[in-house]
PDB file of C-alpha atoms in Angstrom:
ATOM      1  CA  HIS A  27       0.008   0.007   0.010  1.00 74.00           C
ATOM      2  CA  ARG A  28       1.095   3.574  -0.605  1.00 80.00           C
ATOM      3  CA  GLU A  29       0.507   4.293   3.051  1.00 82.00           C
ATOM      4  CA  ASP A  30       3.219   1.771   3.904  1.00 85.00           C
ATOM      5  CA  LEU A  31       6.001   3.524   1.969  1.00 89.00           C
ATOM      6  CA  SER A  32       7.627   4.923   5.113  1.00 90.00           C
ATOM      7  CA  ALA A  33       7.741   1.418   6.620  1.00 92.00           C
ATOM      8  CA  ILE A  34       9.217   0.043   3.359  1.00 92.00           C
ATOM      9  CA  LYS A  35      11.954   2.690   3.484  1.00 92.00           C
ATOM     10  CA  GLU A  36      12.798   1.676   7.061  1.00 93.00           C
ATOM     11  CA  ILE A  37      13.013  -2.028   6.103  1.00 93.00           C
ATOM     12  CA  PHE A  38      15.421  -1.405   3.258  1.00 93.00           C
ATOM     13  CA  ASP A  39      17.439   0.988   5.387  1.00 93.00           C
ATOM     14  CA  ARG A  40      17.938  -1.747   7.988  1.00 93.00           C
ATOM     15  CA  LEU A  41      18.979  -4.145   5.200  1.00 91.00           C
ATOM     16  CA  GLY A  42      21.717  -1.730   4.114  1.00 92.00           C
ATOM     17  CA  TYR A  43      20.080  -0.399   0.995  1.00 93.00           C
ATOM     18  CA  ALA A  44      20.240   3.277   0.007  1.00 90.00           C
ATOM     19  CA  PRO A  45      17.471   5.244  -1.748  1.00 90.00           C
ATOM     20  CA  HIS A  46      18.108   5.679  -5.465  1.00 89.00           C
ATOM     21  CA  GLU A  47      16.158   8.676  -6.795  1.00 89.00           C
ATOM     22  CA  GLN A  48      16.823  11.953  -8.550  1.00 88.00           C
ATOM     23  CA  ARG A  49      15.842  14.121  -5.572  1.00 89.00           C
ATOM     24  CA  PRO A  50      14.408  13.210  -2.144  1.00 89.00           C
ATOM     25  CA  GLY A  51      10.695  12.514  -2.584  1.00 89.00           C
ATOM     26  CA  PHE A  52      10.860  12.558  -6.400  1.00 90.00           C
ATOM     27  CA  LEU A  53       9.740   8.928  -6.949  1.00 89.00           C
ATOM     28  CA  GLU A  54       6.942   9.099  -4.400  1.00 88.00           C
ATOM     29  CA  ALA A  55       5.613  12.278  -6.087  1.00 86.00           C
ATOM     30  CA  TYR A  56       6.008  11.347  -9.743  1.00 87.00           C
ATOM     31  CA  SER A  57       6.705   7.633 -10.182  1.00 86.00           C
ATOM     32  CA  TYR A  58       5.100   4.224  -9.611  1.00 87.00           C
ATOM     33  CA  SER A  59       7.733   2.619  -7.362  1.00 89.00           C
ATOM     34  CA  LEU A  60      10.582   3.378  -5.024  1.00 92.00           C
ATOM     35  CA  GLU A  61      14.154   2.365  -5.860  1.00 92.00           C
ATOM     36  CA  PHE A  62      16.789   1.099  -3.511  1.00 93.00           C
ATOM     37  CA  ILE A  63      20.369   0.160  -4.359  1.00 90.00           C
ATOM     38  CA  HIS A  64      22.835  -1.917  -2.330  1.00 88.00           C
ATOM     39  CA  PRO A  65      26.084   0.103  -2.075  1.00 83.00           C
ATOM     40  CA  ARG A  66      28.289  -3.001  -2.202  1.00 84.00           C
ATOM     41  CA  HIS A  67      26.513  -5.325  -4.603  1.00 81.00           C
ATOM     42  CA  GLY A  68      24.778  -2.779  -6.854  1.00 82.00           C
ATOM     43  CA  VAL A  69      21.489  -4.708  -6.583  1.00 87.00           C
ATOM     44  CA  ILE A  70      18.457  -2.489  -7.292  1.00 89.00           C
ATOM     45  CA  VAL A  71      15.063  -3.314  -5.820  1.00 92.00           C
ATOM     46  CA  GLU A  72      11.844  -1.596  -6.946  1.00 91.00           C
ATOM     47  CA  PRO A  73       8.840  -2.056  -4.651  1.00 91.00           C
ATOM     48  CA  HIS A  74       5.735  -1.004  -6.666  1.00 89.00           C
ATOM     49  CA  TRP A  75       2.627   0.508  -5.047  1.00 89.00           C
ATOM     50  CA  THR A  76       0.450   0.455  -8.203  1.00 88.00           C
ATOM     51  CA  LEU A  77      -0.156  -1.580 -11.341  1.00 88.00           C
ATOM     52  CA  VAL A  78       0.176   1.345 -13.722  1.00 86.00           C
ATOM     53  CA  TYR A  79       2.834   3.710 -14.971  1.00 83.00           C
ATOM     54  CA  PRO A  80       2.929   7.498 -15.354  1.00 78.00           C
ATOM     55  CA  PRO A  81       0.953   9.518 -16.139  1.00 74.00           C
ATOM     56  CA  PHE A  82      -1.873   7.245 -14.968  1.00 76.00           C
ATOM     57  CA  VAL A  83      -0.624   6.380 -11.482  1.00 75.00           C
ATOM     58  CA  ALA A  84      -3.338   8.417  -9.743  1.00 73.00           C
ATOM     59  CA  THR A  85      -6.063   6.647 -11.775  1.00 69.00           C
ATOM     60  CA  ALA A  86      -5.571   3.178 -10.224  1.00 71.00           C
ATOM     61  CA  ALA A  87      -7.727   2.515  -7.211  1.00 80.00           C
ATOM     62  CA  MET A  88      -5.612  -0.205  -5.595  1.00 87.00           C
ATOM     63  CA  GLU A  89      -8.018  -1.236  -2.804  1.00 88.00           C
ATOM     64  CA  PRO A  90      -9.921  -3.657  -5.086  1.00 91.00           C
ATOM     65  CA  VAL A  91      -6.600  -5.033  -6.360  1.00 91.00           C
ATOM     66  CA  TRP A  92      -5.364  -5.797  -2.847  1.00 90.00           C
ATOM     67  CA  ALA A  93      -8.763  -7.283  -1.944  1.00 92.00           C
ATOM     68  CA  ARG A  94      -8.392  -9.736  -4.820  1.00 93.00           C
ATOM     69  CA  ALA A  95      -4.859 -10.784  -3.781  1.00 92.00           C
ATOM     70  CA  VAL A  96      -4.408 -14.507  -3.136  1.00 90.00           C
ATOM     71  CA  ARG A  97      -2.178 -16.375  -0.717  1.00 90.00           C
ATOM     72  CA  GLN A  98       0.493 -18.561  -2.343  1.00 87.00           C
ATOM     73  CA  ARG A  99       3.681 -20.287  -1.352  1.00 85.00           C
ATOM     74  CA  LEU A 100       6.709 -19.084  -3.338  1.00 80.00           C
ATOM     75  CA  MET A 101      10.353 -20.024  -2.632  1.00 77.00           C
ATOM     76  CA  ASN A 102       9.117 -21.809   0.515  1.00 84.00           C
ATOM     77  CA  ILE A 103       7.583 -18.573   1.776  1.00 85.00           C
ATOM     78  CA  ASP A 104       3.880 -17.917   2.263  1.00 90.00           C
ATOM     79  CA  THR A 105       3.047 -14.581   0.684  1.00 88.00           C
ATOM     80  CA  TRP A 106       0.347 -12.551  -0.943  1.00 89.00           C
ATOM     81  CA  THR A 107       0.311 -12.397  -4.770  1.00 90.00           C
ATOM     82  CA  LEU A 108      -1.779 -10.637  -7.353  1.00 92.00           C
ATOM     83  CA  SER A 109      -4.905 -12.358  -8.691  1.00 93.00           C
ATOM     84  CA  GLN A 110      -4.537 -13.856 -12.157  1.00 93.00           C
ATOM     85  CA  ALA A 111      -6.454 -10.988 -13.762  1.00 94.00           C
ATOM     86  CA  ASP A 112      -4.440  -8.287 -12.026  1.00 94.00           C
ATOM     87  CA  LEU A 113      -1.128 -10.052 -12.763  1.00 94.00           C
ATOM     88  CA  VAL A 114      -1.916 -10.351 -16.499  1.00 96.00           C
ATOM     89  CA  LEU A 115      -3.067  -6.746 -16.532  1.00 95.00           C
ATOM     90  CA  HIS A 116       0.127  -5.540 -14.842  1.00 94.00           C
ATOM     91  CA  LEU A 117       2.294  -7.527 -17.313  1.00 95.00           C
ATOM     92  CA  CYS A 118       0.369  -5.962 -20.215  1.00 95.00           C
ATOM     93  CA  LEU A 119       0.998  -2.511 -18.768  1.00 92.00           C
ATOM     94  CA  HIS A 120       4.703  -3.404 -18.346  1.00 91.00           C
ATOM     95  CA  LEU A 121       4.932  -4.312 -22.056  1.00 92.00           C
ATOM     96  CA  ILE A 122       3.366  -0.976 -22.901  1.00 87.00           C
ATOM     97  CA  HIS A 123       5.758   0.748 -20.568  1.00 84.00           C
ATOM     98  CA  LYS A 124       8.780  -0.719 -22.393  1.00 83.00           C
ATOM     99  CA  GLY A 125       7.377   0.111 -25.814  1.00 78.00           C
ATOM    100  CA  GLU A 126       9.311  -1.064 -28.873  1.00 76.00           C
ATOM    101  CA  HIS A 127      12.189  -2.164 -26.653  1.00 77.00           C
ATOM    102  CA  THR A 128      10.107  -5.106 -25.409  1.00 86.00           C
ATOM    103  CA  PRO A 129      11.572  -8.457 -26.477  1.00 91.00           C
ATOM    104  CA  LEU A 130       9.157 -10.920 -28.134  1.00 92.00           C
ATOM    105  CA  LEU A 131      10.137 -13.386 -25.410  1.00 95.00           C
ATOM    106  CA  TRP A 132       8.152 -11.341 -22.900  1.00 94.00           C
ATOM    107  CA  TYR A 133       5.012 -11.634 -25.047  1.00 95.00           C
ATOM    108  CA  TYR A 134       5.582 -15.390 -25.249  1.00 96.00           C
ATOM    109  CA  GLU A 135       5.865 -15.618 -21.484  1.00 95.00           C
ATOM    110  CA  LEU A 136       2.638 -13.641 -21.083  1.00 95.00           C
ATOM    111  CA  ASP A 137       0.901 -15.995 -23.511  1.00 95.00           C
ATOM    112  CA  THR A 138       2.183 -18.972 -21.537  1.00 94.00           C
ATOM    113  CA  LEU A 139       0.884 -17.486 -18.303  1.00 93.00           C
ATOM    114  CA  ILE A 140      -2.567 -17.005 -19.806  1.00 93.00           C
ATOM    115  CA  ARG A 141      -2.677 -20.562 -21.197  1.00 90.00           C
ATOM    116  CA  ARG A 142      -1.565 -22.296 -18.010  1.00 84.00           C
ATOM    117  CA  LYS A 143      -4.602 -21.040 -16.019  1.00 71.00           C
ATOM    118  CA  ARG A 144      -3.240 -22.085 -12.628  1.00 64.00           C
ATOM    119  CA  SER A 145      -5.991 -19.954 -11.210  1.00 69.00           C
ATOM    120  CA  PRO A 146      -9.172 -18.593 -12.892  1.00 77.00           C
ATOM    121  CA  LEU A 147      -8.659 -15.515 -15.016  1.00 90.00           C
ATOM    122  CA  ASP A 148     -11.699 -13.255 -14.606  1.00 93.00           C
ATOM    123  CA  TRP A 149     -11.782 -11.380 -17.896  1.00 95.00           C
ATOM    124  CA  ASN A 150     -14.661  -9.224 -16.639  1.00 95.00           C
ATOM    125  CA  VAL A 151     -12.469  -7.910 -13.834  1.00 94.00           C
ATOM    126  CA  PHE A 152      -9.578  -7.514 -16.264  1.00 95.00           C
ATOM    127  CA  VAL A 153     -11.626  -5.325 -18.642  1.00 95.00           C
ATOM    128  CA  GLN A 154     -13.175  -3.250 -15.883  1.00 92.00           C
ATOM    129  CA  GLN A 155      -9.809  -2.545 -14.318  1.00 91.00           C
ATOM    130  CA  ALA A 156      -8.261  -1.644 -17.715  1.00 91.00           C
ATOM    131  CA  GLN A 157     -11.108   0.744 -18.485  1.00 90.00           C
ATOM    132  CA  ALA A 158     -10.908   2.355 -15.018  1.00 87.00           C
ATOM    133  CA  MET A 159      -7.213   3.000 -15.569  1.00 85.00           C
ATOM    134  CA  GLY A 160      -7.774   4.573 -18.961  1.00 81.00           C
ATOM    135  CA  GLN A 161      -5.552   1.961 -20.602  1.00 84.00           C
ATOM    136  CA  ALA A 162      -8.111  -0.211 -22.481  1.00 90.00           C
ATOM    137  CA  GLY A 163      -7.030   0.675 -26.016  1.00 88.00           C
ATOM    138  CA  LEU A 164      -3.291   0.176 -25.380  1.00 87.00           C
ATOM    139  CA  ILE A 165      -3.921  -3.114 -23.521  1.00 93.00           C
ATOM    140  CA  ALA A 166      -6.062  -4.296 -26.517  1.00 94.00           C
ATOM    141  CA  ASP A 167      -2.974  -3.691 -28.720  1.00 92.00           C
ATOM    142  CA  VAL A 168      -0.914  -5.960 -26.466  1.00 94.00           C
ATOM    143  CA  LEU A 169      -3.500  -8.744 -26.562  1.00 96.00           C
ATOM    144  CA  ALA A 170      -3.798  -8.333 -30.361  1.00 95.00           C
ATOM    145  CA  THR A 171      -0.033  -8.904 -30.596  1.00 94.00           C
ATOM    146  CA  LEU A 172      -0.377 -12.068 -28.520  1.00 95.00           C
ATOM    147  CA  MET A 173      -3.139 -13.309 -30.761  1.00 96.00           C
ATOM    148  CA  HIS A 174      -1.168 -12.510 -33.916  1.00 95.00           C
ATOM    149  CA  HIS A 175       2.087 -14.176 -32.927  1.00 95.00           C
ATOM    150  CA  PHE A 176       0.942 -16.981 -30.594  1.00 95.00           C
ATOM    151  CA  ASN A 177      -2.791 -17.518 -31.308  1.00 94.00           C
ATOM    152  CA  SER A 178      -3.496 -16.630 -27.714  1.00 93.00           C
ATOM    153  CA  THR A 179      -6.929 -17.602 -26.442  1.00 90.00           C
ATOM    154  CA  ILE A 180      -8.370 -14.172 -25.747  1.00 93.00           C
ATOM    155  CA  PRO A 181     -12.195 -14.121 -25.692  1.00 93.00           C
ATOM    156  CA  ASP A 182     -13.727 -12.096 -28.511  1.00 93.00           C
ATOM    157  CA  SER A 183     -16.001 -10.301 -26.013  1.00 94.00           C
ATOM    158  CA  THR A 184     -12.900  -9.120 -24.115  1.00 95.00           C
ATOM    159  CA  MET A 185     -11.366  -7.543 -27.240  1.00 95.00           C
ATOM    160  CA  SER A 186     -14.697  -5.965 -28.224  1.00 94.00           C
ATOM    161  CA  ARG A 187     -15.118  -4.331 -24.779  1.00 94.00           C
ATOM    162  CA  LEU A 188     -11.522  -3.122 -24.679  1.00 93.00           C
ATOM    163  CA  LEU A 189     -11.842  -1.587 -28.133  1.00 90.00           C
ATOM    164  CA  GLY A 190     -15.221  -0.113 -27.432  1.00 85.00           C
ATOM    165  CA  THR A 191     -15.537   3.525 -26.412  1.00 53.00           C
ATOM    166  CA  ALA A 192     -15.230   3.627 -22.645  1.00 49.00           C
ATOM    167  CA  GLN A 193     -16.746   6.418 -20.614  1.00 49.00           C
ATOM    168  CA  PRO A 194     -14.049   8.701 -19.157  1.00 47.00           C
ATOM    169  CA  THR A 195     -13.777   8.547 -15.388  1.00 49.00           C
ATOM    170  CA  PRO A 196     -13.463  11.665 -13.191  1.00 44.00           C
ATOM    171  CA  SER A 197      -9.815  10.833 -12.471  1.00 45.00           C
ATOM    172  CA  ILE A 198      -8.923  10.537 -16.184  1.00 47.00           C
ATOM    173  CA  PRO A 199      -9.801  13.762 -17.998  1.00 49.00           C
ATOM    174  CA  PRO A 200      -9.789  13.418 -21.801  1.00 47.00           C
ATOM    175  CA  HIS A 201      -6.353  14.341 -23.170  1.00 55.00           C
ATOM    176  CA  GLN A 202      -6.035  13.417 -26.866  1.00 56.00           C
ATOM    177  CA  MET A 203      -2.527  14.828 -27.216  1.00 55.00           C
ATOM    178  CA  ARG A 204      -1.247  12.875 -24.186  1.00 58.00           C
ATOM    179  CA  ASP A 205      -2.783   9.678 -25.493  1.00 60.00           C
ATOM    180  CA  HIS A 206      -1.352  10.258 -28.979  1.00 59.00           C
ATOM    181  CA  LEU A 207       2.156  10.663 -27.506  1.00 60.00           C
ATOM    182  CA  LEU A 208       1.871   7.559 -25.378  1.00 62.00           C
ATOM    183  CA  ALA A 209       0.907   5.545 -28.459  1.00 61.00           C
ATOM    184  CA  GLN A 210       4.322   6.427 -30.047  1.00 61.00           C
ATOM    185  CA  SER A 211       6.254   3.412 -28.811  1.00 57.00           C
ATOM    186  CA  SER A 212       9.447   4.569 -30.572  1.00 57.00           C
ATOM    187  CA  LEU A 213       9.518   7.848 -28.605  1.00 59.00           C
ATOM    188  CA  ASN A 214      12.095   7.538 -25.868  1.00 65.00           C
ATOM    189  CA  GLY A 215      10.837   9.073 -22.616  1.00 67.00           C
ATOM    190  CA  ARG A 216       7.240   9.366 -23.810  1.00 67.00           C
ATOM    191  CA  GLU A 217       5.878   8.635 -20.329  1.00 73.00           C
ATOM    192  CA  GLU A 218       7.984  11.449 -18.760  1.00 77.00           C
ATOM    193  CA  PHE A 219       6.810  13.894 -21.362  1.00 76.00           C
ATOM    194  CA  ALA A 220       3.164  12.811 -21.056  1.00 73.00           C
ATOM    195  CA  LEU A 221       3.454  13.217 -17.272  1.00 80.00           C
ATOM    196  CA  LEU A 222       4.875  16.700 -17.758  1.00 80.00           C
ATOM    197  CA  CYS A 223       1.905  17.576 -19.960  1.00 75.00           C
ATOM    198  CA  SER A 224      -0.448  16.193 -17.296  1.00 76.00           C
ATOM    199  CA  LEU A 225       0.994  18.247 -14.396  1.00 82.00           C
ATOM    200  CA  ARG A 226      -1.156  21.162 -13.409  1.00 82.00           C
ATOM    201  CA  GLY A 227       0.491  24.483 -12.737  1.00 86.00           C
ATOM    202  CA  LEU A 228       3.796  25.967 -13.794  1.00 90.00           C
ATOM    203  CA  ARG A 229       5.605  25.390 -10.494  1.00 91.00           C
ATOM    204  CA  PRO A 230       5.134  21.598 -10.462  1.00 88.00           C
ATOM    205  CA  LYS A 231       6.314  21.439 -14.067  1.00 89.00           C
ATOM    206  CA  ILE A 232       9.453  23.450 -13.261  1.00 91.00           C
ATOM    207  CA  GLN A 233      10.211  21.294 -10.206  1.00 91.00           C
ATOM    208  CA  TYR A 234       9.748  18.098 -12.248  1.00 90.00           C
ATOM    209  CA  VAL A 235      12.009  19.272 -15.124  1.00 89.00           C
ATOM    210  CA  TYR A 236      14.698  20.585 -12.697  1.00 90.00           C
ATOM    211  CA  ALA A 237      14.819  17.207 -10.876  1.00 90.00           C
ATOM    212  CA  LEU A 238      15.218  15.370 -14.159  1.00 87.00           C
ATOM    213  CA  LEU A 239      17.950  17.685 -15.469  1.00 87.00           C
ATOM    214  CA  PHE A 240      19.874  18.170 -12.223  1.00 90.00           C
ATOM    215  CA  PRO A 241      19.572  15.190  -9.853  1.00 91.00           C
ATOM    216  CA  SER A 242      21.472  15.130  -6.603  1.00 90.00           C
ATOM    217  CA  PRO A 243      25.219  14.382  -6.703  1.00 89.00           C
ATOM    218  CA  GLU A 244      24.539  11.122  -4.819  1.00 86.00           C
ATOM    219  CA  TYR A 245      22.184   9.955  -7.556  1.00 87.00           C
ATOM    220  CA  MET A 246      24.621  10.950 -10.320  1.00 87.00           C
ATOM    221  CA  ALA A 247      27.459   9.052  -8.627  1.00 86.00           C
ATOM    222  CA  GLN A 248      25.317   5.929  -8.318  1.00 81.00           C
ATOM    223  CA  ARG A 249      23.806   6.272 -11.814  1.00 81.00           C
ATOM    224  CA  TYR A 250      26.967   6.964 -13.775  1.00 81.00           C
ATOM    225  CA  GLY A 251      29.661   5.500 -11.494  1.00 79.00           C
ATOM    226  CA  MET A 252      31.492   8.839 -11.132  1.00 76.00           C
ATOM    227  CA  SER A 253      33.021  10.000  -7.877  1.00 75.00           C
ATOM    228  CA  SER A 254      35.431  12.786  -8.804  1.00 85.00           C
ATOM    229  CA  SER A 255      34.264  16.389  -9.136  1.00 87.00           C
ATOM    230  CA  MET A 256      35.368  16.448 -12.777  1.00 89.00           C
ATOM    231  CA  GLY A 257      33.560  13.193 -13.523  1.00 87.00           C
ATOM    232  CA  LEU A 258      30.311  14.441 -11.938  1.00 88.00           C
ATOM    233  CA  THR A 259      30.550  17.749 -13.836  1.00 89.00           C
ATOM    234  CA  MET A 260      30.953  15.929 -17.143  1.00 90.00           C
ATOM    235  CA  SER A 261      28.095  13.591 -16.237  1.00 89.00           C
ATOM    236  CA  TYR A 262      25.802  16.566 -15.586  1.00 89.00           C
ATOM    237  CA  ILE A 263      26.748  18.136 -18.907  1.00 90.00           C
ATOM    238  CA  ALA A 264      26.223  14.865 -20.767  1.00 90.00           C
ATOM    239  CA  ARG A 265      22.881  14.292 -19.043  1.00 88.00           C
ATOM    240  CA  ALA A 266      21.704  17.817 -19.801  1.00 86.00           C
ATOM    241  CA  CYS A 267      22.704  17.496 -23.468  1.00 88.00           C
ATOM    242  CA  HIS A 268      21.017  14.087 -23.805  1.00 85.00           C
ATOM    243  CA  LEU A 269      17.769  15.231 -22.182  1.00 83.00           C
ATOM    244  CA  SER A 270      17.759  18.453 -24.151  1.00 84.00           C
ATOM    245  CA  TRP A 271      18.045  16.438 -27.373  1.00 84.00           C
ATOM    246  CA  GLU A 272      15.239  14.141 -26.212  1.00 79.00           C
ATOM    247  CA  GLY A 273      13.255  17.288 -25.357  1.00 77.00           C
ATOM    248  CA  CYS A 274      13.630  18.498 -28.934  1.00 82.00           C
ATOM    249  CA  LYS A 275      12.269  15.180 -30.177  1.00 78.00           C
ATOM    250  CA  TRP A 276       9.438  15.390 -27.624  1.00 74.00           C
ATOM    251  CA  THR A 277       8.629  18.875 -28.870  1.00 76.00           C
ATOM    252  CA  GLY A 278       8.505  17.628 -32.462  1.00 78.00           C
ATOM    253  CA  ALA A 279       6.209  14.791 -31.443  1.00 71.00           C
ATOM    254  CA  TRP A 280       4.092  17.267 -29.464  1.00 71.00           C
ATOM    255  CA  LEU A 281       3.649  19.500 -32.550  1.00 78.00           C
ATOM    256  CA  VAL A 282       2.741  16.470 -34.646  1.00 74.00           C
ATOM    257  CA  ALA A 283       0.261  15.376 -31.978  1.00 66.00           C
ATOM    258  CA  ALA A 284      -1.220  18.874 -31.889  1.00 70.00           C
ATOM    259  CA  VAL A 285      -1.833  18.829 -35.636  1.00 74.00           C
ATOM    260  CA  THR A 286      -3.164  15.297 -35.534  1.00 68.00           C
ATOM    261  CA  THR A 287      -5.641  15.941 -32.711  1.00 60.00           C
ATOM    262  CA  ARG A 288      -6.794  19.197 -34.341  1.00 67.00           C
ATOM    263  CA  ARG A 289      -7.488  17.399 -37.636  1.00 66.00           C
ATOM    264  CA  GLY A 290      -9.233  14.626 -35.685  1.00 57.00           C
TER     265      GLY A 290
END
């Protein structure tokens, strides 16, 4: 639960892990998970508190998801796991999150999970949750890919409902330009740019961009493996140049999206 984030931080602190984020509080404010890195081993752990990714994090009501969780024994440990419907939904969202960088193997693994049916997959819950999160169309694209490459057994009624026009929920205001950008799987950083477009007010936007461009020295040292002052300075310059170039591509995509949505 999101309310347990402070307890999660304390647990990883006792285990010797250090927070790994651009600025203190950045991930909790703008992301979908925390990140912790082990100083000696370099292992990164990401505890998620939601199924979705920016800019839709606030749209996911997680209480029903936790209520559907099932008790299972994994690695000789009794633990709570996502229901089959929520697990498949989360994996679909993860494929969307990775975009064109997603290996076909991951689609095969998702198809295998659906076929095994170790526990009942409630497609009705799956569709309702996808619609509530404002992700129905993109998830339908993932399922269509599974059907095309692996003849996945997806009910026709499920595809019809996902592709149908869903009523917008109060937490998901219509935003054609944002949705157009998110559909561009080749656009690197599309989620970050879509989140920037979704932030309300100039100050939150400035704070968000500043944290992306100029993370803390601790983050830069962990991220780029630099410890000297000169190395950190060069890393900041390289990061600023890279993100500025990506920003130019985002701006171009934004202009194309503006023209496309206006014509639509």
